[in-house]
Coordinates of C-alpha atoms in Angstrom, one line a residue:
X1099 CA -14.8 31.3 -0.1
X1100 CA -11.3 32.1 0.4
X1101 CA -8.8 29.5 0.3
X1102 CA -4.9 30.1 1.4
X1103 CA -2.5 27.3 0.1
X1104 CA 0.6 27.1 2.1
X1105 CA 3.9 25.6 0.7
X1106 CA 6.6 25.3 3.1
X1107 CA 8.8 28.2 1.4
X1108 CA 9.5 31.0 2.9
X1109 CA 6.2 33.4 3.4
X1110 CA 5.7 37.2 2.6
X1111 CA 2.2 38.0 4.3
X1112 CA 1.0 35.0 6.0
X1113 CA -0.3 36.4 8.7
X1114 CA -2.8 38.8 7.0
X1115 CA -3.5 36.0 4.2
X1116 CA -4.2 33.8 7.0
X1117 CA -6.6 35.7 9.2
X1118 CA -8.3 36.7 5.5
X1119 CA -8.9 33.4 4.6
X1120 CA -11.8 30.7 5.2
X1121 CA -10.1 27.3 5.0
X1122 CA -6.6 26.8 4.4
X1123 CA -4.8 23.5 2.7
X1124 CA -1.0 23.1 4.0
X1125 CA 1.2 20.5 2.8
X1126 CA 3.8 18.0 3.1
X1127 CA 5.8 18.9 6.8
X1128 CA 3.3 21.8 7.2
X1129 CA 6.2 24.0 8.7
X1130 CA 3.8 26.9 8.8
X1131 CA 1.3 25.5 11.4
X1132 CA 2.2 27.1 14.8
X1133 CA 1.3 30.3 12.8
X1134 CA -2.0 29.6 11.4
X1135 CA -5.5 29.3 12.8
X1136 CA -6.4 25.4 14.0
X1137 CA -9.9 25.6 13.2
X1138 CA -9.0 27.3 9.3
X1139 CA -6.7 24.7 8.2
X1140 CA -9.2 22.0 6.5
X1141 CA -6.8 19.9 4.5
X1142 CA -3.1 18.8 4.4
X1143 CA -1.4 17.5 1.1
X1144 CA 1.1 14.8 1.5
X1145 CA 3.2 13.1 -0.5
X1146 CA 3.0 9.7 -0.5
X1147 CA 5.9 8.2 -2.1
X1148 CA 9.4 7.8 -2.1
X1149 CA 10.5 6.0 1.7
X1150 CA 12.9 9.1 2.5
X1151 CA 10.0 11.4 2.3
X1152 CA 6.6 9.9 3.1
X1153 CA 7.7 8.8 6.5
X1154 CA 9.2 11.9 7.7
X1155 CA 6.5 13.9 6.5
X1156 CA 4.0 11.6 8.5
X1157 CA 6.0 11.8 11.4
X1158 CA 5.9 15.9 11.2
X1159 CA 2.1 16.1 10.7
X1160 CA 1.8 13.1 14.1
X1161 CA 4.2 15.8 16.1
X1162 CA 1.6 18.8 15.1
X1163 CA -1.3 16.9 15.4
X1164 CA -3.1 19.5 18.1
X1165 CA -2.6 21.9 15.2
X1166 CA -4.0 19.8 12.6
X1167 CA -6.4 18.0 14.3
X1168 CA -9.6 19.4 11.9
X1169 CA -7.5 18.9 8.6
X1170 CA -8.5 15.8 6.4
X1171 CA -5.3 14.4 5.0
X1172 CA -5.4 14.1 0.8
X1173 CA -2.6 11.6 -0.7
X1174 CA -1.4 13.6 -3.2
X1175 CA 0.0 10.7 -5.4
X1176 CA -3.2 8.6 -7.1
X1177 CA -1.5 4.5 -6.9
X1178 CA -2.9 3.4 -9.5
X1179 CA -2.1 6.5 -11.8
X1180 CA 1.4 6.1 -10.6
X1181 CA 1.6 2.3 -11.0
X1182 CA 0.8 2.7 -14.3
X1183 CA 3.5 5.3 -15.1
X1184 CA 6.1 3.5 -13.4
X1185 CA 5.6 0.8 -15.8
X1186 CA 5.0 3.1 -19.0
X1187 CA 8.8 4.5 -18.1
X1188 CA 9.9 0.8 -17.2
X1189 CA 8.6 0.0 -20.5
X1190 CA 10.4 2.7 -22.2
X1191 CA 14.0 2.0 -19.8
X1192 CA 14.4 -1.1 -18.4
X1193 CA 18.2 0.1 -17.2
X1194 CA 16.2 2.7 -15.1
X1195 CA 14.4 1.4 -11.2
X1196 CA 12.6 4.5 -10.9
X1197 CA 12.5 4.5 -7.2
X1198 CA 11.1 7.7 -6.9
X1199 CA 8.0 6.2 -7.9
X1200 CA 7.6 3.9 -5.3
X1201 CA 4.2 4.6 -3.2
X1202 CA 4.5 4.2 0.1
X1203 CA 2.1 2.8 3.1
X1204 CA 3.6 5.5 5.7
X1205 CA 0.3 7.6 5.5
X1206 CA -1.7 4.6 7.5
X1207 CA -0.4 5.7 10.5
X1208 CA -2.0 9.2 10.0
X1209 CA -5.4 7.0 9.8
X1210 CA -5.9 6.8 13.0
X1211 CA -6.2 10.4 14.1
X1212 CA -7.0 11.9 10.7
X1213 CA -9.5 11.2 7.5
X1214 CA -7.7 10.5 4.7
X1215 CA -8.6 11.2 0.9
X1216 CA -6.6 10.8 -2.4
X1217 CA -6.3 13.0 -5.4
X1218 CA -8.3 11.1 -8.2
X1219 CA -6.6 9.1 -11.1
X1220 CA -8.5 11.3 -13.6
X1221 CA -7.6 14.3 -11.6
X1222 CA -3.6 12.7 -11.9
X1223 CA -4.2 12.5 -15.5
X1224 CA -5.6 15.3 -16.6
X1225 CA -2.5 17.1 -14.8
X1226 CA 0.3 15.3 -16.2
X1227 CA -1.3 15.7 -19.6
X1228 CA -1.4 19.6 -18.9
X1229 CA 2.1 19.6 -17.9
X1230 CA 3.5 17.9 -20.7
X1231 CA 1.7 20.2 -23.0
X1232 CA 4.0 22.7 -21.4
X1233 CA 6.9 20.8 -21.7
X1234 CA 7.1 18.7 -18.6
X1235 CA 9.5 15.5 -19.6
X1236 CA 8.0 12.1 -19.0
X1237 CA 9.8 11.0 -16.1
X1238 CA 9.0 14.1 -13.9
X1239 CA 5.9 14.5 -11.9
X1240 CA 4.4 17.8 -10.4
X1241 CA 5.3 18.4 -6.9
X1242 CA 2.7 18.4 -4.2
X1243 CA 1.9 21.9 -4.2
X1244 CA 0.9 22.0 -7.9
X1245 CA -1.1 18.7 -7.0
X1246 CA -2.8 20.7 -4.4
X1247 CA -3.5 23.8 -6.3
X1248 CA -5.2 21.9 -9.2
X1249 CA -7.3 20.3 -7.1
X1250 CA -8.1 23.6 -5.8
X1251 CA -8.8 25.0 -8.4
X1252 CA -11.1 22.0 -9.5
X1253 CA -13.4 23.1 -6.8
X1254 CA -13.4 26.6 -7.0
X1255 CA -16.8 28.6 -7.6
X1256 CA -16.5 32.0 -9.7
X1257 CA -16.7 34.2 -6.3
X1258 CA -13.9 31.8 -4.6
X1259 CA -10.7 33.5 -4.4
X1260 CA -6.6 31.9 -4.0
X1261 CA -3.8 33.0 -2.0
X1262 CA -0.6 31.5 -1.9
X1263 CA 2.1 31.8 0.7
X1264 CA 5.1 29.4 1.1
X1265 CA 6.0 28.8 -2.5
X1266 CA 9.1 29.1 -3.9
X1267 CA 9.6 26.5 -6.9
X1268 CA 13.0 24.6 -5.9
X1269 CA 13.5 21.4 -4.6
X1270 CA 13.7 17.9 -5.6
X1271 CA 15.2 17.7 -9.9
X1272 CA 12.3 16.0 -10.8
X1273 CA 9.3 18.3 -10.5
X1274 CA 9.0 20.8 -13.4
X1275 CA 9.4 24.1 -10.9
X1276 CA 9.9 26.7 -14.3
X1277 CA 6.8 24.9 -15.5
X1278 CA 4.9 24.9 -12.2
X1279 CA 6.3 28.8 -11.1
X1280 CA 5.0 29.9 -15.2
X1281 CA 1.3 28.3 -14.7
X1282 CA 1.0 29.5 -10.9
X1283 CA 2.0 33.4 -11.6
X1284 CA -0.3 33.5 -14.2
X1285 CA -2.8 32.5 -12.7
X1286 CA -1.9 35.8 -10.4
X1287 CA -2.1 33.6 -7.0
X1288 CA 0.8 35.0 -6.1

């Protein structure tokens, strides 16, 4: 199988990587959409917390729903995983709110129209582990692409291959992009 993961960076070659590829996952706003096949794009990654960003996102996937309609939508934030680390950094700083960990409910009105998954707390914690092995500070979280490429790669047979268009590690202050960018390219997806 070959899978294309598409950040909403800018793109290089997505139209060859696109017509290349078996299933595609897109995330977040899935900016890309009016140029990729419907029927290829087989999951969309969302975040699902912080109110300034779930509930736009879920408004730009309702907007593109014709060309997203066969996608199953995967929460890329595990509750109880990040329940628990909101308290752990409570814990730690009770000065501190942490509002960026705040889950949202904005998803359920993607429900409706689409099937909706979520990313594992196992599959949360073995990735937060492997990031702070590489440096990752406590209160930072990996950013919804990362979440979607290690799930990827979770499920990825020895013949399965990886492209990736749309990355281009900057954003919000509180992913680990340098960490993220490092563990991606050498992986040579890019």
């Amino acid at each position: 199988m070959k899978y294309l993961l598409v950040g909403n960076g800018p793109t290089q070659n997505l139209a060859i990587a696109s017509k290349a590829s078996d299933s595609i996952i897109q995330m977040n706003s899935c900016r890309h959409a009016p140029d990729l096949p419907v029927k290829k794009t087989h999951h969309i990654f969302i975040s699902n917390m912080g109110e300034k960003v779930s509930a736009p996102l879920c408004q730009a996937i309702e907007k593109q729903r014709e060309l997203l309609c066969d996608a199953t939508v995967i929460l890329g934030r595990n509750p109880f995983f990040y329940m628990t680390k909101r308290g752990f950094l409570q814990v730690q700083d009770w000065s501190k709110a942490h509002h960026d960990y705040h889950l949202t409910e904005a998803w359920r009105t993607l429900a409706t129209n689409w099937k909706v998954r979520r990313v594992s707390f196992l599959s949360s914690l073995r990735l937060e582990l492997q990031l702070r092995q590489l440096g990752m500070r406590h209160a930072s979280m990996p950013s919804t692409g990362m979440i979607a490429y290690d799930w990827l790669l979770q499920r990825l047979k020895p013949e399965d291959t990886i492209t990736i268009e749309g990355f281009s590690f900057e954003g919000w202050p509180g992913h680990p992009w340098a960490i993220e960018s490092q563990l991606i390219r050498s992986m040579r997806a890019l």
